[in-house]
Coordinates of C-alpha atoms and ligand atoms in Angstrom, one line a residue:
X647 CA 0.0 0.0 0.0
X648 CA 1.6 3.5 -0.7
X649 CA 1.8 6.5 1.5
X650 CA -1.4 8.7 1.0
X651 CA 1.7 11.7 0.2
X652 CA 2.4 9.7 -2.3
X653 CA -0.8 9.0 -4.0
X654 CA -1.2 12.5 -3.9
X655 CA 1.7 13.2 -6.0
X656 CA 1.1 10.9 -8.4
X657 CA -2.9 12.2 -8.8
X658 CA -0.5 15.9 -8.8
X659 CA 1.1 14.6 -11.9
X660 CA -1.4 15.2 -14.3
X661 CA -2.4 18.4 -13.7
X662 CA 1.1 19.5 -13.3
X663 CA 1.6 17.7 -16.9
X664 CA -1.7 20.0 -18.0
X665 CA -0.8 23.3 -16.7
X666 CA 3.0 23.1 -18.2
X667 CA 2.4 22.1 -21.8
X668 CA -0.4 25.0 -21.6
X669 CA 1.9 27.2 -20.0
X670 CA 5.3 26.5 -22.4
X671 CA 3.2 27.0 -25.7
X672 CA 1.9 30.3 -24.7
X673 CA 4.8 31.7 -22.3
X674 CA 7.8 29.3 -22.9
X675 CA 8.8 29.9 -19.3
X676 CA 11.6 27.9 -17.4
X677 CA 8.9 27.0 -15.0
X678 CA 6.7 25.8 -17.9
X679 CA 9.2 23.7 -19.1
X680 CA 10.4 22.4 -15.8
X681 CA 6.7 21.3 -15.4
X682 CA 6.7 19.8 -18.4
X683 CA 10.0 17.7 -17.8
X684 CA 8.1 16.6 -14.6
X685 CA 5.3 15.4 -16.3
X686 CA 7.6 12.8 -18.3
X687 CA 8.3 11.5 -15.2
X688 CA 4.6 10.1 -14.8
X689 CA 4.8 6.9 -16.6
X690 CA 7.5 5.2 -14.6
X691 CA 5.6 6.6 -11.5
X692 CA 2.7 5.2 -12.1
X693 CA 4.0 1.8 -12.7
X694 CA 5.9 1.3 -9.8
X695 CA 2.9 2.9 -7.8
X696 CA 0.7 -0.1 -9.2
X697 CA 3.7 -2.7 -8.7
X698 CA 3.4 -2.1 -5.1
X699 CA -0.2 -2.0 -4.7
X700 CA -0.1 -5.6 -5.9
X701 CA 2.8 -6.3 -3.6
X702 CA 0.2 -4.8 -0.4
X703 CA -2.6 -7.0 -1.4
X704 CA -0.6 -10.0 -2.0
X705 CA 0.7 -9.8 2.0
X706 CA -2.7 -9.0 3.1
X707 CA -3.9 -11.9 1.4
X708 CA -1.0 -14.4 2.6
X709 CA -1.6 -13.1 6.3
X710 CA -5.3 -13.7 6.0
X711 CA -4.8 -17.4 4.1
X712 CA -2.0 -17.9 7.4
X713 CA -4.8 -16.6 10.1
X714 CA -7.3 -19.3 8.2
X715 CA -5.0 -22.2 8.1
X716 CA -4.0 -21.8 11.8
X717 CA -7.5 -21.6 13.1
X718 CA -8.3 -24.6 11.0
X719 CA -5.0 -26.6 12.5
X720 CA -6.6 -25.2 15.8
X721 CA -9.8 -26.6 15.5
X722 CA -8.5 -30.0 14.4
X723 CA -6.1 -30.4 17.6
X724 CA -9.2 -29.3 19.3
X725 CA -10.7 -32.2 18.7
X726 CA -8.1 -34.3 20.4
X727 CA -8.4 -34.9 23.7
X728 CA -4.6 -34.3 24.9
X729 CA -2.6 -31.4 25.0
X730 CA -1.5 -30.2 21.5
X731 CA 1.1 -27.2 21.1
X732 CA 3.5 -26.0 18.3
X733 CA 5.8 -23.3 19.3
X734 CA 8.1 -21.1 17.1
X735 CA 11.6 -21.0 16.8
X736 CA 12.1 -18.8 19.9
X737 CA 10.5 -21.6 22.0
X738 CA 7.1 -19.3 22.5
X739 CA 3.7 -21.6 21.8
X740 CA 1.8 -19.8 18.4
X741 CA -0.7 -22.6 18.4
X742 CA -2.3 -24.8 21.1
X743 CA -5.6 -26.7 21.6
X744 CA -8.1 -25.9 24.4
X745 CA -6.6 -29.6 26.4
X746 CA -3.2 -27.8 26.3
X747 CA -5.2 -24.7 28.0
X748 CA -6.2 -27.1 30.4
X749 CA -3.4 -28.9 31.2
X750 CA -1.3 -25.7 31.8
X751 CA -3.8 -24.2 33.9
X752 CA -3.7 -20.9 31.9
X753 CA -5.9 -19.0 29.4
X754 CA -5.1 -18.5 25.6
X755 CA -3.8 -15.1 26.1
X756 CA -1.3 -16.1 28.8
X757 CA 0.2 -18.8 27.2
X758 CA 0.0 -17.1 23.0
X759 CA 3.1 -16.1 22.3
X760 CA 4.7 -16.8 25.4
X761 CA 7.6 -19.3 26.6
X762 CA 5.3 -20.9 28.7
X763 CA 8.0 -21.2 31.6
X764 CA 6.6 -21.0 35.4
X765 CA 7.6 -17.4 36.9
X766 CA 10.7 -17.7 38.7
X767 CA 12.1 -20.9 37.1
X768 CA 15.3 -21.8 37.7
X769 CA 18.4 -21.0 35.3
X770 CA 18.7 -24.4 35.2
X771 CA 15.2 -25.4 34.1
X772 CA 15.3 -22.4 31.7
X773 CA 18.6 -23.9 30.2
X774 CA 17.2 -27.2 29.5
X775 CA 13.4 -26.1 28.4
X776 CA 15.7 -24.3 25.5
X777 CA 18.3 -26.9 24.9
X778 CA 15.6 -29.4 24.2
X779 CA 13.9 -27.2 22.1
X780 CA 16.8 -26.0 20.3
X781 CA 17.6 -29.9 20.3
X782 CA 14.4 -30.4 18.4
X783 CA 14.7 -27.3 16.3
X784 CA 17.9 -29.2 15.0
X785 CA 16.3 -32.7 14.2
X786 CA 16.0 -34.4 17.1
X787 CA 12.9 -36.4 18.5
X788 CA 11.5 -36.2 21.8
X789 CA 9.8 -39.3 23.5
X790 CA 10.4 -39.2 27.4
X791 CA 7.4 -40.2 30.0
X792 CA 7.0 -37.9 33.3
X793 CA 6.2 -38.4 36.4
X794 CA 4.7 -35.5 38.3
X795 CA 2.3 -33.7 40.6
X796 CA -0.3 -31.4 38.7
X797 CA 1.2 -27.5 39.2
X798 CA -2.5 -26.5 40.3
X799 CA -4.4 -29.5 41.6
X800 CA -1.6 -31.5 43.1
X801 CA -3.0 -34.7 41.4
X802 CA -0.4 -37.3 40.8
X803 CA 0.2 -37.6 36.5
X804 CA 2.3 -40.3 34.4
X805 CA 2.3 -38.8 30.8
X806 CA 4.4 -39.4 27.7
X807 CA 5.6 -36.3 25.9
X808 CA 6.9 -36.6 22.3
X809 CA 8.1 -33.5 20.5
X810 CA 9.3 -33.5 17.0
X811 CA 10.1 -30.5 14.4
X812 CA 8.1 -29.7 11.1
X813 CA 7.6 -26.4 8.9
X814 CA 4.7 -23.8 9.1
X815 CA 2.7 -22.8 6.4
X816 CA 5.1 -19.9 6.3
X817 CA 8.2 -22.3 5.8
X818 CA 9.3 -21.5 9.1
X819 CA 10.2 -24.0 11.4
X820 CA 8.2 -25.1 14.6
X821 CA 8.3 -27.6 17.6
X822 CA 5.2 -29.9 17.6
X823 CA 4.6 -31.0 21.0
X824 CA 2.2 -33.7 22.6
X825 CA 1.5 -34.9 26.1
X826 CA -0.4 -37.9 26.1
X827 CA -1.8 -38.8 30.0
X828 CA -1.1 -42.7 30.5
X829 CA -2.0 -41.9 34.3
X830 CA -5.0 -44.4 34.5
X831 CA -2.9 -47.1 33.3
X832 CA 0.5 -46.6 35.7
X833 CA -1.5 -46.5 38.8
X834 CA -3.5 -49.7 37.5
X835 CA 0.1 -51.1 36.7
X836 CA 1.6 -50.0 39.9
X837 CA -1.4 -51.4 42.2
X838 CA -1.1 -54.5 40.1
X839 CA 2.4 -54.4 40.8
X840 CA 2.3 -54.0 44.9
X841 CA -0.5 -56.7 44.5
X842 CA 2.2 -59.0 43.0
X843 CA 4.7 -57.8 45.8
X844 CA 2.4 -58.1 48.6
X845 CA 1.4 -61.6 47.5
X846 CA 4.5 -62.8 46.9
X847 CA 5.6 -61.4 50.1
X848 CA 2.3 -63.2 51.5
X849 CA 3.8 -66.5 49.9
X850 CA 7.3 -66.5 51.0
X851 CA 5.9 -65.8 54.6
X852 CA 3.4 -69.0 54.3
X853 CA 6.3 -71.0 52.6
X854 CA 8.3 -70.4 55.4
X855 CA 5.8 -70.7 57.9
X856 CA 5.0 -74.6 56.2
X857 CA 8.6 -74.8 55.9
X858 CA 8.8 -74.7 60.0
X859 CA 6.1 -77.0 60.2
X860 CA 7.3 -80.0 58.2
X861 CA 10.5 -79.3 59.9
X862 CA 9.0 -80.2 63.2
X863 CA 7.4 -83.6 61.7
X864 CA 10.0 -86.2 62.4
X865 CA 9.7 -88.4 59.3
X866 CA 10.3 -87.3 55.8
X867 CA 7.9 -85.2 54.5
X868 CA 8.3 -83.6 51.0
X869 CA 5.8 -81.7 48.2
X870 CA 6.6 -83.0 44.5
X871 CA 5.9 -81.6 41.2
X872 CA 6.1 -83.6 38.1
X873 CA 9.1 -85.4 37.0
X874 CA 10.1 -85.8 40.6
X875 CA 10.8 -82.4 41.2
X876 CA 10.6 -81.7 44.7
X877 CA 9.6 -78.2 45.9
X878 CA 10.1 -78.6 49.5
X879 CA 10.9 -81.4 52.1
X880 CA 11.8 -81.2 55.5
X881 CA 14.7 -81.8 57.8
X882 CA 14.2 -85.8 58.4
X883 CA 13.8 -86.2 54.4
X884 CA 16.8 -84.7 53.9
X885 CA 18.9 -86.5 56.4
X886 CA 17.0 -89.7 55.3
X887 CA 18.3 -88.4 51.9
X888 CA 21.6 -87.7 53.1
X889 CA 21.5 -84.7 51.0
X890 CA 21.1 -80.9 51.5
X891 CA 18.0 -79.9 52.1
X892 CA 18.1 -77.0 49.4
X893 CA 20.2 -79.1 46.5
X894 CA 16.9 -81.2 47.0
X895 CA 14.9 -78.0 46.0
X896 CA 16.8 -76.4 43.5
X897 CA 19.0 -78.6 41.7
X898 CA 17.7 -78.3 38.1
X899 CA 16.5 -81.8 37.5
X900 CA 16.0 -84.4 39.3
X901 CA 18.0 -85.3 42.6
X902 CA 19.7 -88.4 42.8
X903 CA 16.9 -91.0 43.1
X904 CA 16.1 -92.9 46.3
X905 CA 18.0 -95.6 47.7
X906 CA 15.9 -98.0 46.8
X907 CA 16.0 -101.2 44.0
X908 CA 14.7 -100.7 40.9
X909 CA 11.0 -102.4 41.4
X910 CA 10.8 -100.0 44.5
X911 CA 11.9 -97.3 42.5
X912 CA 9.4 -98.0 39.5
X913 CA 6.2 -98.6 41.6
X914 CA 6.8 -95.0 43.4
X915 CA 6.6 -93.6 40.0
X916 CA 3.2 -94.9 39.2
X917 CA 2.2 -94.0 42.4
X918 CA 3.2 -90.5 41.5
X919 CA 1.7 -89.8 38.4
X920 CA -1.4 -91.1 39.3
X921 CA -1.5 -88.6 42.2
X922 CA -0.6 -85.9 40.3
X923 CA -3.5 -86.4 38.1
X924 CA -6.0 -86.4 41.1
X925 CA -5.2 -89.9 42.9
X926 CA -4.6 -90.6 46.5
X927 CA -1.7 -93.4 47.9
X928 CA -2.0 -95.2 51.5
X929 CA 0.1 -97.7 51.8
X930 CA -0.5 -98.9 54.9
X931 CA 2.9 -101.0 56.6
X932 CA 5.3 -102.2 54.2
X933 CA 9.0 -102.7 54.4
X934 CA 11.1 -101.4 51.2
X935 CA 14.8 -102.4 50.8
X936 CA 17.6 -100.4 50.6
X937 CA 20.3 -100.1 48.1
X938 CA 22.6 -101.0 51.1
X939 CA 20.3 -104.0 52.3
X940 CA 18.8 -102.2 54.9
X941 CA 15.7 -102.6 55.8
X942 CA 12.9 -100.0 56.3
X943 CA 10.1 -100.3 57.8
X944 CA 7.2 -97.4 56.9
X945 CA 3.5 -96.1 56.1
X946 CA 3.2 -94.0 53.0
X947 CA 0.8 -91.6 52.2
X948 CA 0.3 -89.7 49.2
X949 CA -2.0 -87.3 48.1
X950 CA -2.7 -84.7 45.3
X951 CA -2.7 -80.9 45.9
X952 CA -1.9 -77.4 43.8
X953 CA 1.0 -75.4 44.8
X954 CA 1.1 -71.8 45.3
X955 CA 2.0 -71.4 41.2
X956 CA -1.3 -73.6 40.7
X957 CA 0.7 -76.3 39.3
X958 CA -0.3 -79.7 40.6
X959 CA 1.5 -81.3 43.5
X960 CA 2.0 -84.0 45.3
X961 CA 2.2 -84.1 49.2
X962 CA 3.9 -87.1 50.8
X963 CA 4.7 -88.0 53.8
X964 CA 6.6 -91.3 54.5
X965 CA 5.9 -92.6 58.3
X966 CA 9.3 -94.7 59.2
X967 CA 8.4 -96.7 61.8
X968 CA 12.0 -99.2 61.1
X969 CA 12.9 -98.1 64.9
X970 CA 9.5 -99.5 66.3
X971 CA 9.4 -102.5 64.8
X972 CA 13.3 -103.1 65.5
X973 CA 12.0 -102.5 68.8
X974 CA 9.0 -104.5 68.7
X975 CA 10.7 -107.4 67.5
X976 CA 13.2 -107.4 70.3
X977 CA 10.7 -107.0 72.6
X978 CA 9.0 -110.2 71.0
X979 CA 12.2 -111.9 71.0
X980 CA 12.7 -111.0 74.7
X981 CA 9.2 -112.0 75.7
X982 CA 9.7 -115.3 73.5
X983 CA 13.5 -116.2 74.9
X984 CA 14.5 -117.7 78.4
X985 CA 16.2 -114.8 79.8
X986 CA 19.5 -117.2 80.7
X987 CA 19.6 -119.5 78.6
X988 CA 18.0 -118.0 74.9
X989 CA 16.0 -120.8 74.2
X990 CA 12.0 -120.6 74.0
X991 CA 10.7 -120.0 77.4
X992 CA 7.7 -122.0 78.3
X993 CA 4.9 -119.7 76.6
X994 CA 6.5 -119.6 73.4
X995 CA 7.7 -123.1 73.5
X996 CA 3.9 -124.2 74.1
X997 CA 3.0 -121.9 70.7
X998 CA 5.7 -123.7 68.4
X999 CA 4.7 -126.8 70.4
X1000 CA 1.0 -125.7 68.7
X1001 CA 1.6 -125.1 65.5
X1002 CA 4.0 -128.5 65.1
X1003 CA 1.0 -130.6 66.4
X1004 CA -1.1 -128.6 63.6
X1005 CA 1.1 -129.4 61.0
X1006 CA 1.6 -133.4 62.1
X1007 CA -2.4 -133.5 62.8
X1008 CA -2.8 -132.6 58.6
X1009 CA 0.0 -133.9 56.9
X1010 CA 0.0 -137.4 59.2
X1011 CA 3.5 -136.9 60.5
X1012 CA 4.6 -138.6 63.8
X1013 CA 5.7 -136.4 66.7
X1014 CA 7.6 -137.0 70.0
X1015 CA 8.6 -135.0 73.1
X1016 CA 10.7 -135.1 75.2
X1017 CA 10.8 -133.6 78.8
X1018 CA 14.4 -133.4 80.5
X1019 CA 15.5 -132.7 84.1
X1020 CA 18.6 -132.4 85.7
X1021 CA 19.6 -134.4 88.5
X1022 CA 20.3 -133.2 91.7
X1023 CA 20.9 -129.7 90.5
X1024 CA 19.9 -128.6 93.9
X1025 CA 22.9 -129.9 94.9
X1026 CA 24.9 -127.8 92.6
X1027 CA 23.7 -124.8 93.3
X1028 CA 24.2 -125.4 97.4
X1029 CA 27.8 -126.6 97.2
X1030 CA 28.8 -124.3 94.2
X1031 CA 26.8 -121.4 94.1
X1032 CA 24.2 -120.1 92.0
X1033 CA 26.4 -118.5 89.2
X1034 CA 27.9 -122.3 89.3
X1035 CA 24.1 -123.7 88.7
X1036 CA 23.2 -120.8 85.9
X1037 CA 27.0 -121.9 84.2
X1038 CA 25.6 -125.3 84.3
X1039 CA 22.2 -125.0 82.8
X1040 CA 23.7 -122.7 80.1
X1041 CA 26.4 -125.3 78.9
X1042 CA 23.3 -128.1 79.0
X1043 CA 21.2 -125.9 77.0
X1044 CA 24.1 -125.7 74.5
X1045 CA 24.8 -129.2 74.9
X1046 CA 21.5 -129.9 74.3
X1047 CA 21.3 -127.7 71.3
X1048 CA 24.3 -129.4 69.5
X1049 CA 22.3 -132.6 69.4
X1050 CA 19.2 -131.2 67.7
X1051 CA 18.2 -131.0 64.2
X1052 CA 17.2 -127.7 62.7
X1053 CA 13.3 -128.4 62.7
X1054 CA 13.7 -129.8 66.4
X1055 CA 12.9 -127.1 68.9
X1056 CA 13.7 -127.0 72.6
X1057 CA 12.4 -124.8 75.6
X1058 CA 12.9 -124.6 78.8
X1059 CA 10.4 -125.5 80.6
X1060 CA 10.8 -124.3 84.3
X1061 CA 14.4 -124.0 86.2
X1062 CA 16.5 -127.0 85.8
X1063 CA 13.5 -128.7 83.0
X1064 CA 14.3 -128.7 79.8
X1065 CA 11.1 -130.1 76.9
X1066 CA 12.1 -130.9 73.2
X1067 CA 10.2 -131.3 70.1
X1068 CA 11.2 -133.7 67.8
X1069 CA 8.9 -133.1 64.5
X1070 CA 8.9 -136.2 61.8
X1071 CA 10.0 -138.4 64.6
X1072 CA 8.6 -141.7 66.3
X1073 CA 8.9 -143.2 69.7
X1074 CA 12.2 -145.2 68.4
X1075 CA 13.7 -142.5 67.1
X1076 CA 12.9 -139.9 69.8
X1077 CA 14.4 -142.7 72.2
X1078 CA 17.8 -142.2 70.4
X1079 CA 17.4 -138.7 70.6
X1080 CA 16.9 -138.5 74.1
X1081 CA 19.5 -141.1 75.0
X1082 CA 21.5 -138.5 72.6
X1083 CA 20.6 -136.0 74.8
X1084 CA 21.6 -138.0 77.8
X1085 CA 24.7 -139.2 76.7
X1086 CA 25.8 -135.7 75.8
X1087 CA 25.7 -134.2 79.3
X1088 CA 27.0 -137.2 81.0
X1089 CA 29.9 -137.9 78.5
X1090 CA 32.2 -135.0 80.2
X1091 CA 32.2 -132.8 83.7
X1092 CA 31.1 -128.9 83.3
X1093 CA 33.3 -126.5 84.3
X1094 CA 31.4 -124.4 86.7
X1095 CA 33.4 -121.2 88.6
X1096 CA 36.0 -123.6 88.0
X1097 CA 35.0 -126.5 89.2
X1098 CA 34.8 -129.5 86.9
X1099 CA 31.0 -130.9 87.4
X1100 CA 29.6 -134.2 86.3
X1101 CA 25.9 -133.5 85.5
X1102 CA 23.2 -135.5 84.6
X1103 CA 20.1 -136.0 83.3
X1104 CA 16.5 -138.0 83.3
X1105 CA 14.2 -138.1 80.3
X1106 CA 11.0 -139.2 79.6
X1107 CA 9.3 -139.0 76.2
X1108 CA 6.0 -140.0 74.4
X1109 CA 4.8 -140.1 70.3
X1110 CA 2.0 -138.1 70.3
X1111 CA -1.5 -139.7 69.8
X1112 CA -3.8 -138.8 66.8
X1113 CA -5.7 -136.0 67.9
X1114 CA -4.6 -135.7 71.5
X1115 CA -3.7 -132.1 73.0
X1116 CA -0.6 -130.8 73.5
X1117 CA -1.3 -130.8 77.4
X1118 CA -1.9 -134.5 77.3
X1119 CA 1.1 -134.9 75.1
X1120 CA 3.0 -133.3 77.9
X1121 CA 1.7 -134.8 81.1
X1122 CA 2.6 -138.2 79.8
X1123 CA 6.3 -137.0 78.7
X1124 CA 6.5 -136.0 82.2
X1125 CA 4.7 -139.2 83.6
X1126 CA 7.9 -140.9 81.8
X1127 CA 10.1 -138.7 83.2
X1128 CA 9.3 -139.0 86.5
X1129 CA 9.1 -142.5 85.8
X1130 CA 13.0 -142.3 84.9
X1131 CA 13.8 -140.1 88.2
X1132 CA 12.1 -142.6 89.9
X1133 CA 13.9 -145.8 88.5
X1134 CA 17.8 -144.0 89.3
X1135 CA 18.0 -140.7 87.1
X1136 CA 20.2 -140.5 84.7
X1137 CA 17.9 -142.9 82.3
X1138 CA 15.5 -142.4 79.4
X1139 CA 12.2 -143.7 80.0
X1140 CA 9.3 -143.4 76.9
X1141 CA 5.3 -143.5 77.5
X1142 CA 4.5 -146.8 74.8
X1143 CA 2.1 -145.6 71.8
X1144 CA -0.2 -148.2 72.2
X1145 CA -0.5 -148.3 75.3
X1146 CA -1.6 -144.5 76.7
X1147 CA -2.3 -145.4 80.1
X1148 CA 0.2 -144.2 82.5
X1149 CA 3.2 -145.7 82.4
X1150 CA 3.9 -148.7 84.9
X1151 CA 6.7 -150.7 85.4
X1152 CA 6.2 -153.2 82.8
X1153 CA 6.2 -151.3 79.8
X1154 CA 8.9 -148.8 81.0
X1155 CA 11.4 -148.4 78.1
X1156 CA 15.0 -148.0 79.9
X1157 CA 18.1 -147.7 78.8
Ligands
GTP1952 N1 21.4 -121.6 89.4 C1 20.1 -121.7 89.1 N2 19.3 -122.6 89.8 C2 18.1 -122.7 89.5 C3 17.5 -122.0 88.5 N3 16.2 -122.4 88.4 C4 16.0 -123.3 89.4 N4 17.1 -123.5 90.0 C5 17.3 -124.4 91.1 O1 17.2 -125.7 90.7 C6 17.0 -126.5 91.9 C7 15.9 -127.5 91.7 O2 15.9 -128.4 92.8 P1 14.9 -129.6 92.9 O3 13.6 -129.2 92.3 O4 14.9 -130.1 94.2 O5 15.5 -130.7 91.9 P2 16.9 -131.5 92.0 O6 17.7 -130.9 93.0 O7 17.4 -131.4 90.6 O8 16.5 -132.9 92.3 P3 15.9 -134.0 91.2 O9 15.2 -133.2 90.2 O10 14.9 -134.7 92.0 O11 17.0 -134.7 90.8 C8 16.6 -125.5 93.0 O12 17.6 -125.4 93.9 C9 16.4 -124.2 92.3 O13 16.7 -123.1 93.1 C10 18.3 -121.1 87.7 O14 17.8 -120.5 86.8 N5 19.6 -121.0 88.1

């Protein structure tokens, strides 16, 4: 647009053109023909008053198409529901959407044209707010997530910011900036997160706590996954284990099996995978063998569970009750033995005594008995002592013993009385075993607290009737015997077969 003056002097021209050519035909004046001269002058004038005219409306128009295209970029970004900004090259924000109002907490007019930097920032914060946009000016890209309090409201905000660089419609270049709020989502991943913390914490706590319980359970107690992984086992499986405790748990895959055979071994893996898919075990008292031989004795139980990572488990426990029955058996033995001499005492010589008559009662098989008694063994014990007598029964029960056959068994029946059971065996042939027996003690003195002591014995035997009892079987053993005490000691006498009446004089059998 040109200067009013100007337009002035230009519409001047003309009549200046007029009034010289006038002027310098009728008075050919110097003034007349300087005005003409100036008139020449109007042509190139005129064109370079027109040239800018065009120039003035061009820039009008450019400035109005600019106002247009921003407000049309405004309203777009207006539509977006985050915080939109593009600032100039001097970092100061020429276009911003009404969420970016928001978000700063500011109107349109304080933040247009304006660095947007809080009053009394810090040279620092200033120095980095324009090194990152100079940063971006230059190329760079922004990406970076924040974590902050809202400068207003206080409200705790996670947002990612991305900045990047682009042109205006000016060809000037501008910083295009975004903050996109991901709040919602952190605080949904951070609660989800102490959830996870607080429920692992919860499960180490519980693991320990079933940690110090199994400990306290004396036999092994273990939980398995599949493959034979265990999880956790307590002290007493470990040390049954002789391994550590956590190797157990953590070595990769699996530890060294148990020591037990192969079938053992085998069955126990059956037994597994059908727990794991549901199944329960109870094995009530069974002995398994150890690689070394060993015995041991135990009641398994077995049953399915999950585990705290919902994988399916299996909780055993393995009740070793090896010391009880050790125990047990010693007691039995105890309770079955003749505390001196370790021969069956009277009660269980009276259950073998049983079961042998059982066994000759279905197969047929003849049976004999015979009852022995030392003589004068009161004697012994007056002139010698009592530890003399005991040294004297045990070296009879010893002699006794060497005479007998494996399926023969002998118990003592009450102090110096002495009972054998001769399975498979007749009246003859028991007579030769008791006359065995006999001979045996006779044949060479006991030494007794040093004292060499000629003992003997009486016997009296008997076959055992079909069907007859084992009391009746006895009572005419000892009928013989007391026959053979009474004849002289130191004698076998039998009760006849066919003849069960007691014994008399005449059917005696002596030797
Ligand atoms: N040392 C010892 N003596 C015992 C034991 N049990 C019984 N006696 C003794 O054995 C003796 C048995 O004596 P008696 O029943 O009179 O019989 P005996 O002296 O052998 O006479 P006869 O049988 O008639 O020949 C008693 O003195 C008992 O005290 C024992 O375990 N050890």
């Amino acid at each position: 647009m040109l200067p009013k003056q100007a337009e002035i002097t230009l519409l001047a021209l003309p009549a200046a053109l007029t009034v010289g050519l006038a002027l310098s035909f009728a008075w050919p004046t110097p003034t007349a023909l300087f005005l003409t001269a100036l008139a020449g002058l109007l042509p190139p004038l005129w064109r370079l008053h027109r040239e800018q005219a065009a120039l003035a409306a061009l820039a009008t128009q450019a400035q109005t198409q600019k106002k247009e295209t921003w407000d049309f970029i405004r309203r777009i970004i207006n539509v977006i529901p985050y915080p939109v900004y593009v600032k100039d090259a001097r970092s100061c924000y020429v276009l911003f959407n009404t969420a970016f109002e928001l978000d700063k907490a500011k109107s349109y007019e304080q933040l247009i044209g304006r660095d947007g930097l809080a009053p009394g920032s810090s040279e620092e914060a200033i120095r980095l707010h324009y090194l990152e946009d100079g940063e971006v000016l230059a190329g760079r890209t922004i990406y970076k997530e924040e974590h902050r309090n809202h400068a207003v409201t206080g409200q705790e905000l996670y947002r990612v910011i991305t900045k990047g660089t682009c042109s205006d419609p000016t060809g000037e270049p501008v910083i295009v900036g975004v903050r996109f709020y991901v709040t919602e989502q952190r605080i949904a991943q951070r609660s989800a997160q102490e959830a996870l913390e607080r429920e692992t914490a919860l499960r180490e706590q519980v693991q320990q706590f079933v940690q110090r319980l199994i400990d306290v359970i004396p036999d092994p107690v273990y939980i398995k996954k599949t493959g034979g992984r265990y999880v956790m086992v307590n002290d007493a499986f470990a040390e049954y284990r002789h391994l550590d405790k956590s190797y157990i748990v953590s070595s990769a895959y699996p530890p060294p099996p148990a020591p037990v055979d192969v079938l053992t071994r085998q069955a126990s893996i059956e037994e597994d995978n059908s727990v794991l898919v549901g199944g329960e075990i109870l094995k009530e008292e069974h002995v398994i063998r150890k690689a070394t031989g060993e015995e041991v004795f135990r009641i398994v139980c077995k049953r399915h569970s999950i585990y705290f990572d919902n994988e399916p488990v299996i909780i055993g426990i393995d009740h070793h009750i090896t010391r009880w029955r050790v125990a047990e058996r010693e007691l039995q033995r105890l309770a079955q033995q003749d505390a001196l001499t370790g021969i069956a005492n009277r009660r269980h010589f009276r259950e073998e005594a049983d079961r042998a008559i059982d066994r000759a009662e279905r197969y047929g098989e003849p049976l004999s008995l015979v009852m022995l008694d030392l003589d004068h063994f009161k004697h012994v014990n007056d002139s010698y002592g009592h530890q003399a007598g005991d040294q004297v029964l045990l070296e009879t029960v010893s002699r006794i013993n060497s005479c007998l056959r494996k399926s023969d068994i002998a118990g003592r029946w009450g102090g110096e009385e002495f009972v054998v059971l001769l399975p498979h065996t007749d009246a003859a042939e028991a007579l030769f075993a008791a006359e065995r027996l006999r001979t045996a003690l006779a044949a060479s003195p006991i030494l007794a607290d040093a004292n060499a002591l000629t003992i003997t014995l009486s016997a009296g035997f008997a076959q055992r009737l079909a069907g007859e009892t084992l009391d009746s079987f006895i009572a005419r053993a000892d009928t013989a015997l007391y026959q053979a005490k009474n004849s002289g000691r130191n004698r076998v006498v039998g009760f006849p077969t066919d003849n069960p009446a007691p014994i008399n004089a005449n059917n005696e059998v002596s030797i």
